[in-house]
Short mmCIF file of C-alpha atoms and ligand atoms in Angstrom, two decimals:
data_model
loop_
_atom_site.label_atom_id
_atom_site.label_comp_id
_atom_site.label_asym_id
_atom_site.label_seq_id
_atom_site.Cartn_x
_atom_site.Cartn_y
_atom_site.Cartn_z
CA UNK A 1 -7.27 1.85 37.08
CA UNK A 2 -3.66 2.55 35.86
CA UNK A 3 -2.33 0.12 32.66
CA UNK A 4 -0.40 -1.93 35.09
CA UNK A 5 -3.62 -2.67 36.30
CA UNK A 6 -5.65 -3.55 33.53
CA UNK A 7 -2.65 -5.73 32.16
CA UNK A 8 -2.53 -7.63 35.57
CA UNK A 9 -6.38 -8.29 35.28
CA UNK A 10 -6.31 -9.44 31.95
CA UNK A 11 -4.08 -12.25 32.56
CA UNK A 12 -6.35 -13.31 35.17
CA UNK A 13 -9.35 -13.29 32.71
CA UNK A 14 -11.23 -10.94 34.74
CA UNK A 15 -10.93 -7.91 32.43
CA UNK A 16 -13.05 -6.09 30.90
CA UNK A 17 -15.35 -8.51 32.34
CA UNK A 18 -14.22 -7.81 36.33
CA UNK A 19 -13.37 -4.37 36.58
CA UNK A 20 -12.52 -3.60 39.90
CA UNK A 21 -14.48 -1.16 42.22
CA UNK A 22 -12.37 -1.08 45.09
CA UNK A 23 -12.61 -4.00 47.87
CA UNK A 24 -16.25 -5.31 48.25
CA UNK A 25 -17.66 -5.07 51.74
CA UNK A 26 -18.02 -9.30 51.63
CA UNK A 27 -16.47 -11.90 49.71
CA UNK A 28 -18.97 -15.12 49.58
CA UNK A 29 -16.72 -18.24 49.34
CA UNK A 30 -17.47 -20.06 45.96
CA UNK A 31 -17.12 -23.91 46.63
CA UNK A 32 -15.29 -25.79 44.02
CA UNK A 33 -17.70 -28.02 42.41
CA UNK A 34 -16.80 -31.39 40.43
CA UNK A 35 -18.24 -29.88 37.97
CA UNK A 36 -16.48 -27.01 37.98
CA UNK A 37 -13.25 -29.12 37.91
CA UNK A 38 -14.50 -31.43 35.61
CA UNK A 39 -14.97 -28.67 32.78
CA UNK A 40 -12.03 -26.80 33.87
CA UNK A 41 -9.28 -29.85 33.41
CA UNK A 42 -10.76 -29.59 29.55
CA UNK A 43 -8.53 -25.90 29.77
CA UNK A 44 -5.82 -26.15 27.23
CA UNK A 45 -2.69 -26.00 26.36
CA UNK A 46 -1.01 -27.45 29.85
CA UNK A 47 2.15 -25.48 30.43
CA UNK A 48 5.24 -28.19 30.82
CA UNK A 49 6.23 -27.17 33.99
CA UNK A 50 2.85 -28.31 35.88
CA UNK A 51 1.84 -31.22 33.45
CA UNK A 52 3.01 -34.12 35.58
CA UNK A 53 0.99 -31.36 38.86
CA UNK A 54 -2.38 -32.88 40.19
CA UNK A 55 -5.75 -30.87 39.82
CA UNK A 56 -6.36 -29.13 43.30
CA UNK A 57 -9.24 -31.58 43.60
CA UNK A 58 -7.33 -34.92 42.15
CA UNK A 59 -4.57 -34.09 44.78
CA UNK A 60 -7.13 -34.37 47.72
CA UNK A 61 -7.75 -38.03 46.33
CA UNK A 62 -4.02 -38.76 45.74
CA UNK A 63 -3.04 -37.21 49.37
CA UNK A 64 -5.46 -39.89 50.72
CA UNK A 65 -4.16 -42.92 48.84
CA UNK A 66 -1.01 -41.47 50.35
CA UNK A 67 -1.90 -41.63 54.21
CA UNK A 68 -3.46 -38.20 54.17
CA UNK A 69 -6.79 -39.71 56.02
CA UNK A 70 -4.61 -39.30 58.88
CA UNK A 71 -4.16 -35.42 59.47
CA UNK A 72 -0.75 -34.20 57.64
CA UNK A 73 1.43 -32.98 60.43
CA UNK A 74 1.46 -29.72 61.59
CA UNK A 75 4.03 -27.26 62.13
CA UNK A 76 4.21 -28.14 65.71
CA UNK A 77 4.35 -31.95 65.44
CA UNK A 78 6.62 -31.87 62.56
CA UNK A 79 8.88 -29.62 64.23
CA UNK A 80 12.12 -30.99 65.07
CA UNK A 81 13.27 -28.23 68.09
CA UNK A 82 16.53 -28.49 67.78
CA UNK A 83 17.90 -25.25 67.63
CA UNK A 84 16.10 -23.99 64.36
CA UNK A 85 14.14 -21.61 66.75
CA UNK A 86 17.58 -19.80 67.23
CA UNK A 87 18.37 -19.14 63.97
CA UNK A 88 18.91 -15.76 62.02
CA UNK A 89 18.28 -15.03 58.55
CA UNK A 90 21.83 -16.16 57.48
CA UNK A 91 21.68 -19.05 60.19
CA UNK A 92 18.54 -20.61 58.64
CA UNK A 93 19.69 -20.05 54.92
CA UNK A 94 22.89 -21.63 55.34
CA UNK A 95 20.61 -24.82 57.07
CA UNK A 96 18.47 -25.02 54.55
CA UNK A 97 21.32 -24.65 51.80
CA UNK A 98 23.31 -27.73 53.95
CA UNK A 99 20.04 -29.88 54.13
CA UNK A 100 19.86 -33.23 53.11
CA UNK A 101 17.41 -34.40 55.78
CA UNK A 102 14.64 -36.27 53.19
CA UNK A 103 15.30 -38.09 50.00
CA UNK A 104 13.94 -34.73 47.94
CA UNK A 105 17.73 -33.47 48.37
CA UNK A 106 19.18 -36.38 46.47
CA UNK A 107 16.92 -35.51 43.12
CA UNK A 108 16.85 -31.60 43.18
CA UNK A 109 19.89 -29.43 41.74
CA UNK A 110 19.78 -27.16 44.46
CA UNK A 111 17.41 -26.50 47.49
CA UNK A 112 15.36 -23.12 47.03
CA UNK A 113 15.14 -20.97 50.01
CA UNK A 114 12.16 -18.54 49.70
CA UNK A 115 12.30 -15.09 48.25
CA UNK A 116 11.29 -11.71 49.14
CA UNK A 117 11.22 -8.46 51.78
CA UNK A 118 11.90 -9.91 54.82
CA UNK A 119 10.09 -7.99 56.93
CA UNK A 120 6.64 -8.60 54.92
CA UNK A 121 3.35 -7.72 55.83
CA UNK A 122 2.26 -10.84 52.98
CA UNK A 123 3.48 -14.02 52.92
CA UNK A 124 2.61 -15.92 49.78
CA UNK A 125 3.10 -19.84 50.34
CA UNK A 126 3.59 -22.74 47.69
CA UNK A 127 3.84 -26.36 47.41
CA UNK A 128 7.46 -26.92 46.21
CA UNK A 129 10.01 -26.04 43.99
CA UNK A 130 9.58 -26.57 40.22
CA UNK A 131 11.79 -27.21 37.24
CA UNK A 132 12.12 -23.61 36.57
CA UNK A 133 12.88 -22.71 40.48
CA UNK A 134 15.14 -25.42 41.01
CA UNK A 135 16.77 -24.70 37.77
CA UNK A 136 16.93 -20.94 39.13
CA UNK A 137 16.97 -21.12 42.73
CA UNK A 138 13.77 -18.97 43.39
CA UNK A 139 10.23 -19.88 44.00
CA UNK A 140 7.83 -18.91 41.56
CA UNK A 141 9.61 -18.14 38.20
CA UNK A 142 8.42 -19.55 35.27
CA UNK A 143 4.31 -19.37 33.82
CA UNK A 144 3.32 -19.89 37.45
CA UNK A 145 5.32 -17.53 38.60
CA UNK A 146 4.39 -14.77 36.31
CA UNK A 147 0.65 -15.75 37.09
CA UNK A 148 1.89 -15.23 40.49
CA UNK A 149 3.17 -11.69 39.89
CA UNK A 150 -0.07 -10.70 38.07
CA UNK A 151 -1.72 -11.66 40.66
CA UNK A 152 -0.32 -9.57 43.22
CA UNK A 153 0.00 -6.43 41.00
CA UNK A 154 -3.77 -6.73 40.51
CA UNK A 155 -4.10 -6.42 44.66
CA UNK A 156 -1.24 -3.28 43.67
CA UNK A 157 1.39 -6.17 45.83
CA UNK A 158 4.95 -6.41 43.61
CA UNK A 159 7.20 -9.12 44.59
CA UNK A 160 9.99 -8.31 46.97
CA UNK A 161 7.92 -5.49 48.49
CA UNK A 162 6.16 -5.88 51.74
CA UNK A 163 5.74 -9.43 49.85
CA UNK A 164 7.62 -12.49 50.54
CA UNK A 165 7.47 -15.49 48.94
CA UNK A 166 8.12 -19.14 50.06
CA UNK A 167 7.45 -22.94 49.86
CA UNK A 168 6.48 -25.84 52.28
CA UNK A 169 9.40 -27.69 50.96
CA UNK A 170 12.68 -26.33 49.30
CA UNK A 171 13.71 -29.26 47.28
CA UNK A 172 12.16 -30.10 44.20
CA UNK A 173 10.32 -33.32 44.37
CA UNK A 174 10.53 -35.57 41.11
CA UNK A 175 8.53 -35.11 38.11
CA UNK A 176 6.76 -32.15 40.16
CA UNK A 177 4.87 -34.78 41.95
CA UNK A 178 3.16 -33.82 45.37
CA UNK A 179 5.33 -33.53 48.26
CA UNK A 180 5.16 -36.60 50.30
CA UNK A 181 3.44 -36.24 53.94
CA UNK A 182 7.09 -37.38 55.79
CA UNK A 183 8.74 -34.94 53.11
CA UNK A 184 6.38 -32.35 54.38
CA UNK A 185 6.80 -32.74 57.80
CA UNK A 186 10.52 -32.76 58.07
CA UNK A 187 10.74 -29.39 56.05
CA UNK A 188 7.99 -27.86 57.53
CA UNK A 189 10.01 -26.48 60.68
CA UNK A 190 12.05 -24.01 57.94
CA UNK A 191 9.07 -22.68 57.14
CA UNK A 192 7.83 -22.42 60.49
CA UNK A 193 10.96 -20.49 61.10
CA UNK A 194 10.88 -18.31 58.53
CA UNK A 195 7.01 -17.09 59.33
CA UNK A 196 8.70 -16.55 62.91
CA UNK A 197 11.24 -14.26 61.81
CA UNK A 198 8.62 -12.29 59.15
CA UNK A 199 5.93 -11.98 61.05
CA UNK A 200 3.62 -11.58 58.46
CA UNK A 201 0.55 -10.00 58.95
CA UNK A 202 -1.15 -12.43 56.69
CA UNK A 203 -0.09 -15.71 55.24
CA UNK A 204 -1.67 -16.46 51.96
CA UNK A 205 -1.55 -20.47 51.17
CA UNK A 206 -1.36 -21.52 47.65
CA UNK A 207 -2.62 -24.78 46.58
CA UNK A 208 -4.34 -27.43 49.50
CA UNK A 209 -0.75 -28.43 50.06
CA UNK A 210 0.02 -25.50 51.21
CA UNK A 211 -3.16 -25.13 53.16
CA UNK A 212 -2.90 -28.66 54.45
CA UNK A 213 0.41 -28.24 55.65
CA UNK A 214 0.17 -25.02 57.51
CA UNK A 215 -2.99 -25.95 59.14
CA UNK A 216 -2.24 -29.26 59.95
CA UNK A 217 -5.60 -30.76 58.89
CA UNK A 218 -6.58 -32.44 55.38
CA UNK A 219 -9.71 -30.88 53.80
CA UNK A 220 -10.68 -29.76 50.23
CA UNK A 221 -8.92 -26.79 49.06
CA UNK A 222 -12.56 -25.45 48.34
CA UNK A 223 -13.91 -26.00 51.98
CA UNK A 224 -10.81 -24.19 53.47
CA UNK A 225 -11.52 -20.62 50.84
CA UNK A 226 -13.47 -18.12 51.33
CA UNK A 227 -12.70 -18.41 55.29
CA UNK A 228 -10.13 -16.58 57.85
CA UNK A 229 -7.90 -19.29 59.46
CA UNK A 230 -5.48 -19.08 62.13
CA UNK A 231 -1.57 -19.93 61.90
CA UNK A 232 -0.40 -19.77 65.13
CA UNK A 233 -2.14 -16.23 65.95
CA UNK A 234 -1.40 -15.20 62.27
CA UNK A 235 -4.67 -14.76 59.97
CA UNK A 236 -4.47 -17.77 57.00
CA UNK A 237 -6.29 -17.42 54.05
CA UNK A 238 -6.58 -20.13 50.91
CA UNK A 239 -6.48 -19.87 47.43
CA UNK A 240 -5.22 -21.67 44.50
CA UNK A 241 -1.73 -22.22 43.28
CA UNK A 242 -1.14 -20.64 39.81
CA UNK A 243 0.08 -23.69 38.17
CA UNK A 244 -3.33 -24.58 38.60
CA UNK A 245 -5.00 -22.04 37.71
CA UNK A 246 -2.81 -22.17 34.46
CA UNK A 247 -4.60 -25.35 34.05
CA UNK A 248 -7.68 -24.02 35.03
CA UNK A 249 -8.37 -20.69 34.10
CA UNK A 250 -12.48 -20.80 34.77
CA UNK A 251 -10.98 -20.76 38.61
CA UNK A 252 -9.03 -17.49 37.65
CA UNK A 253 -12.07 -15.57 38.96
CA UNK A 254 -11.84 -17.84 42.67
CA UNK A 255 -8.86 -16.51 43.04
CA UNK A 256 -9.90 -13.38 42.32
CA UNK A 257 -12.24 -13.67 44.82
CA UNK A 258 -9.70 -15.00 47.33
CA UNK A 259 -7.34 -11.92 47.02
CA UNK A 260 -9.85 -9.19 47.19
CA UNK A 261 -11.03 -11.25 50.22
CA UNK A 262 -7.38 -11.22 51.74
CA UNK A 263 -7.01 -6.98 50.43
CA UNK A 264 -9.93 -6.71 52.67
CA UNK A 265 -8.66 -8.96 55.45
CA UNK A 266 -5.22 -6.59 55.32
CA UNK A 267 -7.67 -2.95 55.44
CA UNK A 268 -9.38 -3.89 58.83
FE1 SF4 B 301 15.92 -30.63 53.56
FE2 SF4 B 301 13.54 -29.67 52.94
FE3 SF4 B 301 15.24 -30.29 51.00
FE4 SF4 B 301 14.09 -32.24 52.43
S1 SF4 B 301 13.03 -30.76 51.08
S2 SF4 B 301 16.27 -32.07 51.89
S3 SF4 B 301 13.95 -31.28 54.46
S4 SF4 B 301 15.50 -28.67 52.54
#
């Protein structure tokens, strides 16, 4: 193990405690528990940027008051075809820069594309744009996104190689709530478009959001871990955001569990 390493596995609690091995042969998915939650949302100090954010498990109850008992849409329904399919790199950047097609436009400072090597083997995919990103125009800056980088130079994954890095929708919503279902579905097909033109070999979804939203089904962000789904012939796999995990750092050793699971996805 080098220092960059140890330094990366520190900040996700799991040193000297978790010292890693290599990749285990299987990964056994660790349900969330309400207990779990419960004694984990007593974690301390809360981090500005995700104060106003919903626990993992508190969103599944708040998606549901929204109209989430109805399946969020998925890429496909929520796709409007008209011509995004076409674009380029520079095509779909300069749409998504021009949007204004839901009210999250009208509150945001700027929209924030997604970030990264665009020809990634990893995708890494987020809720939405926080006051940090929106402030800077990049997903993931900020707490979170320094969990984020730890995260991925503890799998030995640096952001901006073979990594990219994006969000379901690329307007900050107010106050840092959760992304509204119709919000969600009319940004969706920029993110569809921008897995078509990576082609990731894996898409990692952070946060049920995330998960939801890709997979076009509402479930606990617990019941979808520890399992290989499919994104339209590309392998899906479900951990937590970091601004949760911030939050919650007893779950810092899920998500360990989720990326050596994904590692090992990536070596077969
Ligand atoms: Fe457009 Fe997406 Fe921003 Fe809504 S969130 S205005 S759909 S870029």
């Amino acid at each position: 193990m080098n220092i960059r390493d140890e330094a990366a596995l520190r900040e996700l609690n799991l040193y000297p405690l978790w010292v890693r091995r290599g990749i285990p042969a299987a990964v056994e998915a660790v349900p969330a528990t309400s207990a779990s939650v419960a004694e984990s949302q007593a974690a301390a100090p809360v981090p500005d940027e995700v104060i106003s954010k919903p626990t993992e498990d508190q969103t599944d109850t708040r998606q549901s008051a929204a109209g989430f008992a109805k399946p969020v849409p998925s890429a496909d329904e929520g796709l409007n075809p008209s011509g995004l399919s076409l674009l380029n790199w520079t095509g779909l950047k300069q749409k998504v820069r021009d949007c204004t097609a839901c009210k999250l436009r009208v509150g945001c400072s700027r929209t924030v594309f997604g970030v990264g090597d665009e020809n990634a083997d990893w995708l890494f995919v987020g809720e939405g744009p926080g006051a940090d990103e929106d402030a800077q125009g990049e997903p993931f800056v900020g707490q979170a996104g320094k969990l984020l980088d730890n995260m991925l130079a503890a799998i030995n994954l640096k952001r901006g190689s073979n990594v990219y890095i994006a969000n379901v929708v690329k307007c900050r919503p107010p106050n840092n709530r959760t992304p509204e279902p119709d919000e969600i579905a009319t940004c969706m097909p920029y993110l569809q478009q921008q897995i078509a033109l990576i082609k990731p070999k894996l898409v990692v979804a952070l946060g049920k959001t995330a998960a939801t939203s890709l997979l076009g089904r509402d479930a606990t962000l617990g019941s979808l871990r520890g399992t290989i789904h499919d994104y339209h012939g590309t392998p899906l796999i479900v951990t937590y955001h970091p601004a949760y995990l911030l939050r919650s750092p007893a779950e810092k050793a899920k998500a360990w569990q989720d990326l050596c699971f994904a590692q090992q996805r990536m070596m077969t």
